[in-house]
Amino acid sequence: MSISPEVLIKMAKLIGAGIGCIGFVGVGIGLGNIFKAMVSGIAQNPSEKDNIQTAAMIGFALTESVALFTLLVIMLIIFVV
Amino acid sequence: MKSPMDQFSVYNILELKVFGLDISITNSAVYMLIVSFLFISFGLVGVLKKNTAYYILKKTFDFVENIAANNLKKDYKQYLPFLTSLFVFVLLGNIIGIIPYSFTFTSQIVITLSLAIICFLISVVIGLKKNGIGFFRIFFPAGTPLYLAPIMIPVEVISFVSKPISLGLRLFVNMIAGHIMIKVFAMLSLKFSPAVGIIPFILIICLIIFESLVAFLQAYIFVVLTAMYIESSRNLH
């Protein structure tokens, strides 16, 4: 049996999209690091809670954006060639 | 069956053509007009009669002034109108998508990328005006040895050029991801009988709450990063 080219391309797209999900590992580790530093910072210095929380929120949003760039690339692979 | 991407389709409501340019009013333009009208009328009512609207507006202005004072070390008052209108535009644009049957205009890459490029060009022009030709010292930090220059300068240029792209892309992808997830769970909830379909529905409620938090956070991040870029091009860091 032979596989037609369109089916082969679709297969390859889906495999590529699955392999691309490996990128989320780094984002998970990074987010854990940010909140670990935030928790230990508040524990050591409770009077600076507002500053630490503000910095942690900025770090969270910037790291989350890497995860969303990866998600964008995966969607581009599946839906746009 | 409709796909989850149908909610992002832009269609014309009123066709206008001026000298061959197509400036028809689309549904995204209608929502931008709604958001601007909301803010202007809120401001006028709040200032003329000092009621609750005035205090909500004051809280918003104090919030943005806090951002500016923390990130721009001195002379931040001249940038406050720009930063406030940017914050309110992006925040209301993100939040108005939570109402059913409405259109989030910040989920269009055209709009967020244009906003990000405008903010980036503002920071470049401010840096050029203040520092003249010495603005290009931003690519070669003071105190690095000269033999590192061929490696550092391309890396710094690439990271400088990626600032507007990442700024616009971040807002766009955050908005699109939330809305697509909601639509996918809604389709899942429709496929089952109502007794089983209540479980994805509760998940949709939690997703909407999470998405409103993301909307506020992304508007805050946009303004904080714009203030940081203005500051970094003003004192060449």
PDB file of C-alpha atoms in Angstrom:
ATOM      1  CA  MET A   1       0.000   0.000   0.000  1.00  0.00           C
ATOM      2  CA  SER A   2       1.232   3.488  -0.736  1.00  0.00           C
ATOM      3  CA  ILE A   3       0.479   6.657   1.158  1.00  0.00           C
ATOM      4  CA  SER A   4      -0.666   9.636  -0.895  1.00  0.00           C
ATOM      5  CA  PRO A   5       1.405  12.833  -0.514  1.00  0.00           C
ATOM      6  CA  GLU A   6      -1.344  14.864   1.199  1.00  0.00           C
ATOM      7  CA  VAL A   7      -1.843  12.271   3.905  1.00  0.00           C
ATOM      8  CA  LEU A   8       1.920  12.030   4.390  1.00  0.00           C
ATOM      9  CA  ILE A   9       2.250  15.793   4.798  1.00  0.00           C
ATOM     10  CA  LYS A  10      -0.610  15.865   7.304  1.00  0.00           C
ATOM     11  CA  MET A  11       1.012  13.031   9.255  1.00  0.00           C
ATOM     12  CA  ALA A  12       4.320  14.866   9.322  1.00  0.00           C
ATOM     13  CA  LYS A  13       2.616  18.095  10.454  1.00  0.00           C
ATOM     14  CA  LEU A  14       0.964  16.370  13.387  1.00  0.00           C
ATOM     15  CA  ILE A  15       4.170  14.609  14.432  1.00  0.00           C
ATOM     16  CA  GLY A  16       6.015  17.923  14.269  1.00  0.00           C
ATOM     17  CA  ALA A  17       3.347  19.592  16.381  1.00  0.00           C
ATOM     18  CA  GLY A  18       3.683  16.871  18.986  1.00  0.00           C
ATOM     19  CA  ILE A  19       7.457  17.169  19.130  1.00  0.00           C
ATOM     20  CA  GLY A  20       7.108  20.940  19.471  1.00  0.00           C
ATOM     21  CA  CYS A  21       5.303  20.468  22.775  1.00  0.00           C
ATOM     22  CA  ILE A  22       8.657  19.621  24.368  1.00  0.00           C
ATOM     23  CA  GLY A  23       9.206  23.380  24.624  1.00  0.00           C
ATOM     24  CA  PHE A  24       6.779  23.642  27.503  1.00  0.00           C
ATOM     25  CA  VAL A  25       9.158  21.781  29.828  1.00  0.00           C
ATOM     26  CA  GLY A  26      11.484  24.765  30.095  1.00  0.00           C
ATOM     27  CA  VAL A  27       8.600  27.147  30.719  1.00  0.00           C
ATOM     28  CA  GLY A  28       7.322  25.009  33.579  1.00  0.00           C
ATOM     29  CA  ILE A  29      10.748  24.971  35.215  1.00  0.00           C
ATOM     30  CA  GLY A  30      11.122  28.727  34.752  1.00  0.00           C
ATOM     31  CA  LEU A  31       7.742  29.527  36.285  1.00  0.00           C
ATOM     32  CA  GLY A  32       8.526  27.287  39.249  1.00  0.00           C
ATOM     33  CA  ASN A  33      11.804  29.142  39.752  1.00  0.00           C
ATOM     34  CA  ILE A  34      10.107  32.523  39.771  1.00  0.00           C
ATOM     35  CA  PHE A  35       7.572  31.601  42.392  1.00  0.00           C
ATOM     36  CA  LYS A  36      10.149  29.756  44.479  1.00  0.00           C
ATOM     37  CA  ALA A  37      12.184  32.975  44.620  1.00  0.00           C
ATOM     38  CA  MET A  38       9.060  34.984  45.409  1.00  0.00           C
ATOM     39  CA  VAL A  39       8.015  32.715  48.275  1.00  0.00           C
ATOM     40  CA  SER A  40      11.476  32.630  49.811  1.00  0.00           C
ATOM     41  CA  GLY A  41      11.818  36.406  49.356  1.00  0.00           C
ATOM     42  CA  ILE A  42       8.566  37.088  51.195  1.00  0.00           C
ATOM     43  CA  ALA A  43       9.519  34.592  53.885  1.00  0.00           C
ATOM     44  CA  GLN A  44      12.846  36.288  54.540  1.00  0.00           C
ATOM     45  CA  ASN A  45      11.628  39.878  54.299  1.00  0.00           C
ATOM     46  CA  PRO A  46       7.879  40.266  54.868  1.00  0.00           C
ATOM     47  CA  SER A  47       7.926  44.074  54.771  1.00  0.00           C
ATOM     48  CA  GLU A  48       8.917  44.072  51.067  1.00  0.00           C
ATOM     49  CA  LYS A  49       5.903  41.994  50.050  1.00  0.00           C
ATOM     50  CA  ASP A  50       4.484  44.500  47.511  1.00  0.00           C
ATOM     51  CA  ASN A  51       7.728  44.972  45.613  1.00  0.00           C
ATOM     52  CA  ILE A  52       8.412  41.251  45.466  1.00  0.00           C
ATOM     53  CA  GLN A  53       4.893  40.489  44.281  1.00  0.00           C
ATOM     54  CA  THR A  54       5.066  43.138  41.555  1.00  0.00           C
ATOM     55  CA  ALA A  55       8.377  41.792  40.275  1.00  0.00           C
ATOM     56  CA  ALA A  56       7.051  38.218  40.380  1.00  0.00           C
ATOM     57  CA  MET A  57       3.983  39.162  38.336  1.00  0.00           C
ATOM     58  CA  ILE A  58       6.158  40.821  35.678  1.00  0.00           C
ATOM     59  CA  GLY A  59       8.414  37.754  35.575  1.00  0.00           C
ATOM     60  CA  PHE A  60       5.411  35.455  35.315  1.00  0.00           C
ATOM     61  CA  ALA A  61       3.943  37.308  32.349  1.00  0.00           C
ATOM     62  CA  LEU A  62       7.251  37.451  30.489  1.00  0.00           C
ATOM     63  CA  THR A  63       7.952  33.737  31.007  1.00  0.00           C
ATOM     64  CA  GLU A  64       4.381  32.781  30.099  1.00  0.00           C
ATOM     65  CA  SER A  65       4.826  34.620  26.820  1.00  0.00           C
ATOM     66  CA  VAL A  66       7.547  32.122  25.796  1.00  0.00           C
ATOM     67  CA  ALA A  67       5.036  29.311  26.287  1.00  0.00           C
ATOM     68  CA  LEU A  68       2.553  31.174  24.137  1.00  0.00           C
ATOM     69  CA  PHE A  69       5.121  31.769  21.388  1.00  0.00           C
ATOM     70  CA  THR A  70       5.663  27.988  21.314  1.00  0.00           C
ATOM     71  CA  LEU A  71       1.900  27.456  21.184  1.00  0.00           C
ATOM     72  CA  LEU A  72       1.706  29.905  18.287  1.00  0.00           C
ATOM     73  CA  VAL A  73       4.378  27.981  16.373  1.00  0.00           C
ATOM     74  CA  ILE A  74       2.502  24.712  16.961  1.00  0.00           C
ATOM     75  CA  MET A  75      -0.741  26.227  15.685  1.00  0.00           C
ATOM     76  CA  LEU A  76       1.094  27.594  12.650  1.00  0.00           C
ATOM     77  CA  ILE A  77       2.451  24.112  11.929  1.00  0.00           C
ATOM     78  CA  ILE A  78      -0.954  22.464  12.129  1.00  0.00           C
ATOM     79  CA  PHE A  79      -3.180  25.023  10.431  1.00  0.00           C
ATOM     80  CA  VAL A  80      -0.959  27.094   8.148  1.00  0.00           C
ATOM     81  CA  VAL A  81       1.217  24.644   6.225  1.00  0.00           C
TER      82      VAL A  81
ATOM     83  CA  MET B   1     -20.235  22.662  12.791  1.00  0.00           C
ATOM     84  CA  LYS B   2     -18.484  25.971  13.176  1.00  0.00           C
ATOM     85  CA  SER B   3     -14.801  26.023  14.037  1.00  0.00           C
ATOM     86  CA  PRO B   4     -13.343  27.830  17.083  1.00  0.00           C
ATOM     87  CA  MET B   5     -11.655  30.333  14.799  1.00  0.00           C
ATOM     88  CA  ASP B   6     -14.948  31.756  13.483  1.00  0.00           C
ATOM     89  CA  GLN B   7     -15.247  34.210  16.360  1.00  0.00           C
ATOM     90  CA  PHE B   8     -12.214  36.133  15.075  1.00  0.00           C
ATOM     91  CA  SER B   9     -13.580  36.858  11.604  1.00  0.00           C
ATOM     92  CA  VAL B  10     -13.615  40.546  10.702  1.00  0.00           C
ATOM     93  CA  TYR B  11     -16.429  41.649   8.407  1.00  0.00           C
ATOM     94  CA  ASN B  12     -17.506  44.986   6.986  1.00  0.00           C
ATOM     95  CA  ILE B  13     -20.470  46.773   8.466  1.00  0.00           C
ATOM     96  CA  LEU B  14     -20.338  49.957   6.397  1.00  0.00           C
ATOM     97  CA  GLU B  15     -18.449  50.172   3.128  1.00  0.00           C
ATOM     98  CA  LEU B  16     -16.462  53.361   2.606  1.00  0.00           C
ATOM     99  CA  LYS B  17     -13.929  53.987  -0.137  1.00  0.00           C
ATOM    100  CA  VAL B  18     -11.867  57.181  -0.236  1.00  0.00           C
ATOM    101  CA  PHE B  19      -9.621  57.734  -3.306  1.00  0.00           C
ATOM    102  CA  GLY B  20      -9.268  53.995  -3.792  1.00  0.00           C
ATOM    103  CA  LEU B  21      -8.386  53.297  -0.130  1.00  0.00           C
ATOM    104  CA  ASP B  22     -10.741  50.985   1.691  1.00  0.00           C
ATOM    105  CA  ILE B  23     -11.648  52.501   5.052  1.00  0.00           C
ATOM    106  CA  SER B  24     -14.890  50.651   5.637  1.00  0.00           C
ATOM    107  CA  ILE B  25     -16.160  50.349   9.189  1.00  0.00           C
ATOM    108  CA  THR B  26     -15.612  46.775  10.343  1.00  0.00           C
ATOM    109  CA  ASN B  27     -16.865  45.125  13.521  1.00  0.00           C
ATOM    110  CA  SER B  28     -13.444  45.564  15.092  1.00  0.00           C
ATOM    111  CA  ALA B  29     -13.596  49.312  14.362  1.00  0.00           C
ATOM    112  CA  VAL B  30     -17.055  49.486  15.981  1.00  0.00           C
ATOM    113  CA  TYR B  31     -15.681  47.965  19.176  1.00  0.00           C
ATOM    114  CA  MET B  32     -12.707  50.323  19.189  1.00  0.00           C
ATOM    115  CA  LEU B  33     -15.153  53.229  18.906  1.00  0.00           C
ATOM    116  CA  ILE B  34     -17.276  51.762  21.722  1.00  0.00           C
ATOM    117  CA  VAL B  35     -14.223  51.501  23.988  1.00  0.00           C
ATOM    118  CA  SER B  36     -13.043  55.053  23.273  1.00  0.00           C
ATOM    119  CA  PHE B  37     -16.550  56.446  23.749  1.00  0.00           C
ATOM    120  CA  LEU B  38     -16.855  54.553  27.041  1.00  0.00           C
ATOM    121  CA  PHE B  39     -13.668  56.070  28.414  1.00  0.00           C
ATOM    122  CA  ILE B  40     -14.407  59.605  27.226  1.00  0.00           C
ATOM    123  CA  SER B  41     -17.971  59.624  28.563  1.00  0.00           C
ATOM    124  CA  PHE B  42     -16.802  58.058  31.845  1.00  0.00           C
ATOM    125  CA  GLY B  43     -14.199  60.791  32.169  1.00  0.00           C
ATOM    126  CA  LEU B  44     -16.588  63.627  31.344  1.00  0.00           C
ATOM    127  CA  VAL B  45     -19.321  62.414  33.707  1.00  0.00           C
ATOM    128  CA  GLY B  46     -16.795  61.788  36.460  1.00  0.00           C
ATOM    129  CA  VAL B  47     -15.144  65.189  36.212  1.00  0.00           C
ATOM    130  CA  LEU B  48     -18.321  67.245  35.843  1.00  0.00           C
ATOM    131  CA  LYS B  49     -20.197  65.576  38.695  1.00  0.00           C
ATOM    132  CA  LYS B  50     -17.879  64.214  41.361  1.00  0.00           C
ATOM    133  CA  ASN B  51     -19.487  60.828  41.855  1.00  0.00           C
ATOM    134  CA  THR B  52     -18.191  57.262  41.807  1.00  0.00           C
ATOM    135  CA  ALA B  53     -16.931  57.589  38.236  1.00  0.00           C
ATOM    136  CA  TYR B  54     -14.494  60.263  39.424  1.00  0.00           C
ATOM    137  CA  TYR B  55     -12.988  57.977  42.032  1.00  0.00           C
ATOM    138  CA  ILE B  56     -12.670  55.030  39.656  1.00  0.00           C
ATOM    139  CA  LEU B  57     -10.889  57.324  37.200  1.00  0.00           C
ATOM    140  CA  LYS B  58      -8.649  58.677  39.963  1.00  0.00           C
ATOM    141  CA  LYS B  59      -7.713  55.142  41.012  1.00  0.00           C
ATOM    142  CA  THR B  60      -6.793  54.288  37.413  1.00  0.00           C
ATOM    143  CA  PHE B  61      -4.695  57.430  37.035  1.00  0.00           C
ATOM    144  CA  ASP B  62      -2.912  56.765  40.337  1.00  0.00           C
ATOM    145  CA  PHE B  63      -2.193  53.198  39.228  1.00  0.00           C
ATOM    146  CA  VAL B  64      -0.573  54.341  35.983  1.00  0.00           C
ATOM    147  CA  GLU B  65       1.305  57.105  37.798  1.00  0.00           C
ATOM    148  CA  ASN B  66       2.687  54.420  40.133  1.00  0.00           C
ATOM    149  CA  ILE B  67       3.932  52.444  37.122  1.00  0.00           C
ATOM    150  CA  ALA B  68       5.527  55.546  35.623  1.00  0.00           C
ATOM    151  CA  ALA B  69       7.159  56.653  38.882  1.00  0.00           C
ATOM    152  CA  ASN B  70       8.673  53.224  39.480  1.00  0.00           C
ATOM    153  CA  ASN B  71      10.060  52.721  35.985  1.00  0.00           C
ATOM    154  CA  LEU B  72      10.892  56.214  34.758  1.00  0.00           C
ATOM    155  CA  LYS B  73      13.210  57.694  37.328  1.00  0.00           C
ATOM    156  CA  LYS B  74      12.661  61.417  36.739  1.00  0.00           C
ATOM    157  CA  ASP B  75      10.496  63.643  34.509  1.00  0.00           C
ATOM    158  CA  TYR B  76       7.780  61.045  34.219  1.00  0.00           C
ATOM    159  CA  LYS B  77       4.823  63.427  34.308  1.00  0.00           C
ATOM    160  CA  GLN B  78       5.092  64.278  30.611  1.00  0.00           C
ATOM    161  CA  TYR B  79       4.443  60.666  29.607  1.00  0.00           C
ATOM    162  CA  LEU B  80       1.386  60.167  31.819  1.00  0.00           C
ATOM    163  CA  PRO B  81      -1.349  60.999  29.251  1.00  0.00           C
ATOM    164  CA  PHE B  82       0.169  58.624  26.713  1.00  0.00           C
ATOM    165  CA  LEU B  83       0.614  55.786  29.209  1.00  0.00           C
ATOM    166  CA  THR B  84      -2.859  56.231  30.687  1.00  0.00           C
ATOM    167  CA  SER B  85      -4.649  56.161  27.362  1.00  0.00           C
ATOM    168  CA  LEU B  86      -2.574  53.153  26.279  1.00  0.00           C
ATOM    169  CA  PHE B  87      -3.459  51.315  29.487  1.00  0.00           C
ATOM    170  CA  VAL B  88      -7.181  52.036  29.268  1.00  0.00           C
ATOM    171  CA  PHE B  89      -7.334  51.169  25.557  1.00  0.00           C
ATOM    172  CA  VAL B  90      -5.621  47.800  25.982  1.00  0.00           C
ATOM    173  CA  LEU B  91      -7.462  46.948  29.212  1.00  0.00           C
ATOM    174  CA  LEU B  92     -10.933  47.727  27.894  1.00  0.00           C
ATOM    175  CA  GLY B  93     -10.092  46.053  24.595  1.00  0.00           C
ATOM    176  CA  ASN B  94      -9.142  42.862  26.406  1.00  0.00           C
ATOM    177  CA  ILE B  95     -12.094  42.879  28.797  1.00  0.00           C
ATOM    178  CA  ILE B  96     -14.817  43.665  26.274  1.00  0.00           C
ATOM    179  CA  GLY B  97     -14.322  40.226  24.727  1.00  0.00           C
ATOM    180  CA  ILE B  98     -15.756  38.542  27.801  1.00  0.00           C
ATOM    181  CA  ILE B  99     -19.273  39.733  26.926  1.00  0.00           C
ATOM    182  CA  PRO B 100     -20.869  37.043  24.717  1.00  0.00           C
ATOM    183  CA  TYR B 101     -21.276  37.834  21.008  1.00  0.00           C
ATOM    184  CA  SER B 102     -18.724  40.645  21.122  1.00  0.00           C
ATOM    185  CA  PHE B 103     -15.367  40.990  19.413  1.00  0.00           C
ATOM    186  CA  THR B 104     -11.987  41.393  21.134  1.00  0.00           C
ATOM    187  CA  PHE B 105     -10.083  43.720  18.890  1.00  0.00           C
ATOM    188  CA  THR B 106      -6.777  43.090  20.695  1.00  0.00           C
ATOM    189  CA  SER B 107      -6.956  39.516  19.450  1.00  0.00           C
ATOM    190  CA  GLN B 108      -6.035  40.730  15.967  1.00  0.00           C
ATOM    191  CA  ILE B 109      -2.302  40.623  15.240  1.00  0.00           C
ATOM    192  CA  VAL B 110      -2.636  43.729  13.065  1.00  0.00           C
ATOM    193  CA  ILE B 111      -3.819  45.867  15.969  1.00  0.00           C
ATOM    194  CA  THR B 112      -1.435  44.653  18.659  1.00  0.00           C
ATOM    195  CA  LEU B 113       1.582  44.688  16.362  1.00  0.00           C
ATOM    196  CA  SER B 114       0.780  48.242  15.224  1.00  0.00           C
ATOM    197  CA  LEU B 115       0.393  49.385  18.839  1.00  0.00           C
ATOM    198  CA  ALA B 116       3.689  47.739  19.798  1.00  0.00           C
ATOM    199  CA  ILE B 117       5.570  49.235  16.833  1.00  0.00           C
ATOM    200  CA  ILE B 118       4.180  52.693  17.659  1.00  0.00           C
ATOM    201  CA  CYS B 119       5.282  52.421  21.308  1.00  0.00           C
ATOM    202  CA  PHE B 120       8.717  51.190  20.236  1.00  0.00           C
ATOM    203  CA  LEU B 121       9.147  54.036  17.718  1.00  0.00           C
ATOM    204  CA  ILE B 122       8.140  56.493  20.441  1.00  0.00           C
ATOM    205  CA  SER B 123      10.920  55.176  22.657  1.00  0.00           C
ATOM    206  CA  VAL B 124      13.474  55.317  19.801  1.00  0.00           C
ATOM    207  CA  VAL B 125      12.516  58.898  18.900  1.00  0.00           C
ATOM    208  CA  ILE B 126      12.716  59.967  22.556  1.00  0.00           C
ATOM    209  CA  GLY B 127      16.170  58.402  22.806  1.00  0.00           C
ATOM    210  CA  LEU B 128      17.374  60.029  19.575  1.00  0.00           C
ATOM    211  CA  LYS B 129      16.041  63.414  20.639  1.00  0.00           C
ATOM    212  CA  LYS B 130      17.661  63.284  24.050  1.00  0.00           C
ATOM    213  CA  ASN B 131      21.007  61.720  23.177  1.00  0.00           C
ATOM    214  CA  GLY B 132      21.499  62.651  19.541  1.00  0.00           C
ATOM    215  CA  ILE B 133      23.838  60.305  17.651  1.00  0.00           C
ATOM    216  CA  GLY B 134      25.089  58.913  20.959  1.00  0.00           C
ATOM    217  CA  PHE B 135      21.887  56.874  21.090  1.00  0.00           C
ATOM    218  CA  PHE B 136      23.760  54.050  19.373  1.00  0.00           C
ATOM    219  CA  ARG B 137      25.813  53.566  22.543  1.00  0.00           C
ATOM    220  CA  ILE B 138      22.909  51.408  23.622  1.00  0.00           C
ATOM    221  CA  PHE B 139      24.336  48.565  21.536  1.00  0.00           C
ATOM    222  CA  PHE B 140      27.738  48.692  23.169  1.00  0.00           C
ATOM    223  CA  PRO B 141      27.477  48.942  26.963  1.00  0.00           C
ATOM    224  CA  ALA B 142      30.120  51.092  28.601  1.00  0.00           C
ATOM    225  CA  GLY B 143      33.046  49.260  30.108  1.00  0.00           C
ATOM    226  CA  THR B 144      33.139  46.146  27.930  1.00  0.00           C
ATOM    227  CA  PRO B 145      36.495  45.290  26.361  1.00  0.00           C
ATOM    228  CA  LEU B 146      36.809  46.088  22.662  1.00  0.00           C
ATOM    229  CA  TYR B 147      37.452  42.525  21.471  1.00  0.00           C
ATOM    230  CA  LEU B 148      33.948  41.510  22.554  1.00  0.00           C
ATOM    231  CA  ALA B 149      32.375  44.032  20.175  1.00  0.00           C
ATOM    232  CA  PRO B 150      31.858  41.728  17.111  1.00  0.00           C
ATOM    233  CA  ILE B 151      29.861  39.320  19.279  1.00  0.00           C
ATOM    234  CA  MET B 152      27.993  41.786  21.455  1.00  0.00           C
ATOM    235  CA  ILE B 153      26.760  44.247  18.850  1.00  0.00           C
ATOM    236  CA  PRO B 154      24.786  41.779  16.651  1.00  0.00           C
ATOM    237  CA  VAL B 155      23.294  40.163  19.748  1.00  0.00           C
ATOM    238  CA  GLU B 156      22.251  43.542  21.145  1.00  0.00           C
ATOM    239  CA  VAL B 157      20.790  44.633  17.800  1.00  0.00           C
ATOM    240  CA  ILE B 158      18.743  41.465  17.494  1.00  0.00           C
ATOM    241  CA  SER B 159      17.414  41.786  21.020  1.00  0.00           C
ATOM    242  CA  PHE B 160      16.594  45.450  20.392  1.00  0.00           C
ATOM    243  CA  VAL B 161      14.658  44.673  17.212  1.00  0.00           C
ATOM    244  CA  SER B 162      12.788  41.807  18.869  1.00  0.00           C
ATOM    245  CA  LYS B 163      11.321  44.157  21.496  1.00  0.00           C
ATOM    246  CA  PRO B 164       8.310  45.411  19.487  1.00  0.00           C
ATOM    247  CA  ILE B 165       7.685  41.990  17.953  1.00  0.00           C
ATOM    248  CA  SER B 166       7.557  40.270  21.333  1.00  0.00           C
ATOM    249  CA  LEU B 167       5.467  43.088  22.830  1.00  0.00           C
ATOM    250  CA  GLY B 168       2.744  42.813  20.199  1.00  0.00           C
ATOM    251  CA  LEU B 169       2.904  39.039  19.903  1.00  0.00           C
ATOM    252  CA  ARG B 170       2.566  38.533  23.652  1.00  0.00           C
ATOM    253  CA  LEU B 171      -0.709  40.474  23.875  1.00  0.00           C
ATOM    254  CA  PHE B 172      -2.119  38.851  20.728  1.00  0.00           C
ATOM    255  CA  VAL B 173      -1.344  35.263  21.705  1.00  0.00           C
ATOM    256  CA  ASN B 174      -2.612  35.651  25.276  1.00  0.00           C
ATOM    257  CA  MET B 175      -5.953  36.928  24.043  1.00  0.00           C
ATOM    258  CA  ILE B 176      -6.330  34.338  21.286  1.00  0.00           C
ATOM    259  CA  ALA B 177      -5.392  31.392  23.499  1.00  0.00           C
ATOM    260  CA  GLY B 178      -8.029  32.220  26.120  1.00  0.00           C
ATOM    261  CA  HIS B 179     -10.829  32.647  23.598  1.00  0.00           C
ATOM    262  CA  ILE B 180      -9.993  29.502  21.628  1.00  0.00           C
ATOM    263  CA  MET B 181      -9.950  27.400  24.795  1.00  0.00           C
ATOM    264  CA  ILE B 182     -13.373  28.706  25.767  1.00  0.00           C
ATOM    265  CA  LYS B 183     -14.821  27.881  22.342  1.00  0.00           C
ATOM    266  CA  VAL B 184     -13.301  24.388  22.330  1.00  0.00           C
ATOM    267  CA  PHE B 185     -14.806  23.603  25.717  1.00  0.00           C
ATOM    268  CA  ALA B 186     -18.137  25.021  24.591  1.00  0.00           C
ATOM    269  CA  MET B 187     -18.155  22.662  21.598  1.00  0.00           C
ATOM    270  CA  LEU B 188     -17.304  19.776  23.935  1.00  0.00           C
ATOM    271  CA  SER B 189     -20.123  20.765  26.262  1.00  0.00           C
ATOM    272  CA  LEU B 190     -22.605  20.790  23.364  1.00  0.00           C
ATOM    273  CA  LYS B 191     -21.713  17.307  22.209  1.00  0.00           C
ATOM    274  CA  PHE B 192     -22.961  15.571  25.348  1.00  0.00           C
ATOM    275  CA  SER B 193     -26.398  15.441  26.950  1.00  0.00           C
ATOM    276  CA  PRO B 194     -27.182  18.334  29.323  1.00  0.00           C
ATOM    277  CA  ALA B 195     -26.586  16.239  32.436  1.00  0.00           C
ATOM    278  CA  VAL B 196     -23.000  15.408  31.439  1.00  0.00           C
ATOM    279  CA  GLY B 197     -22.469  18.688  29.619  1.00  0.00           C
ATOM    280  CA  ILE B 198     -22.604  20.694  32.856  1.00  0.00           C
ATOM    281  CA  ILE B 199     -19.032  19.682  33.725  1.00  0.00           C
ATOM    282  CA  PRO B 200     -17.321  21.457  30.800  1.00  0.00           C
ATOM    283  CA  PHE B 201     -19.639  24.376  31.475  1.00  0.00           C
ATOM    284  CA  ILE B 202     -18.273  24.837  35.000  1.00  0.00           C
ATOM    285  CA  LEU B 203     -14.784  24.672  33.502  1.00  0.00           C
ATOM    286  CA  ILE B 204     -15.787  27.434  31.089  1.00  0.00           C
ATOM    287  CA  ILE B 205     -16.815  29.631  34.039  1.00  0.00           C
ATOM    288  CA  CYS B 206     -13.395  29.081  35.675  1.00  0.00           C
ATOM    289  CA  LEU B 207     -11.705  29.838  32.333  1.00  0.00           C
ATOM    290  CA  ILE B 208     -13.591  33.113  31.998  1.00  0.00           C
ATOM    291  CA  ILE B 209     -12.467  34.190  35.470  1.00  0.00           C
ATOM    292  CA  PHE B 210      -8.869  33.248  34.616  1.00  0.00           C
ATOM    293  CA  GLU B 211      -9.115  35.050  31.298  1.00  0.00           C
ATOM    294  CA  SER B 212     -10.216  38.301  32.937  1.00  0.00           C
ATOM    295  CA  LEU B 213      -7.153  38.102  35.221  1.00  0.00           C
ATOM    296  CA  VAL B 214      -4.949  37.524  32.177  1.00  0.00           C
ATOM    297  CA  ALA B 215      -6.589  40.527  30.453  1.00  0.00           C
ATOM    298  CA  PHE B 216      -5.691  42.847  33.325  1.00  0.00           C
ATOM    299  CA  LEU B 217      -2.184  41.413  33.694  1.00  0.00           C
ATOM    300  CA  GLN B 218      -1.424  41.734  29.980  1.00  0.00           C
ATOM    301  CA  ALA B 219      -2.542  45.369  29.905  1.00  0.00           C
ATOM    302  CA  TYR B 220      -0.320  46.066  32.946  1.00  0.00           C
ATOM    303  CA  ILE B 221       2.650  44.278  31.353  1.00  0.00           C
ATOM    304  CA  PHE B 222       2.222  46.234  28.097  1.00  0.00           C
ATOM    305  CA  VAL B 223       2.395  49.580  29.906  1.00  0.00           C
ATOM    306  CA  VAL B 224       5.239  48.503  32.224  1.00  0.00           C
ATOM    307  CA  LEU B 225       7.339  47.335  29.285  1.00  0.00           C
ATOM    308  CA  THR B 226       6.642  50.514  27.306  1.00  0.00           C
ATOM    309  CA  ALA B 227       7.776  52.582  30.312  1.00  0.00           C
ATOM    310  CA  MET B 228      10.898  50.395  30.651  1.00  0.00           C
ATOM    311  CA  TYR B 229      11.781  50.823  26.963  1.00  0.00           C
ATOM    312  CA  ILE B 230      11.386  54.610  27.228  1.00  0.00           C
ATOM    313  CA  GLU B 231      13.618  54.622  30.306  1.00  0.00           C
ATOM    314  CA  SER B 232      16.246  52.370  28.743  1.00  0.00           C
ATOM    315  CA  SER B 233      16.491  54.541  25.646  1.00  0.00           C
ATOM    316  CA  ARG B 234      16.622  57.718  27.721  1.00  0.00           C
ATOM    317  CA  ASN B 235      19.603  56.811  29.866  1.00  0.00           C
ATOM    318  CA  LEU B 236      21.185  54.318  27.462  1.00  0.00           C
ATOM    319  CA  HIS B 237      21.095  51.053  29.338  1.00  0.00           C
TER     320      HIS B 237
END
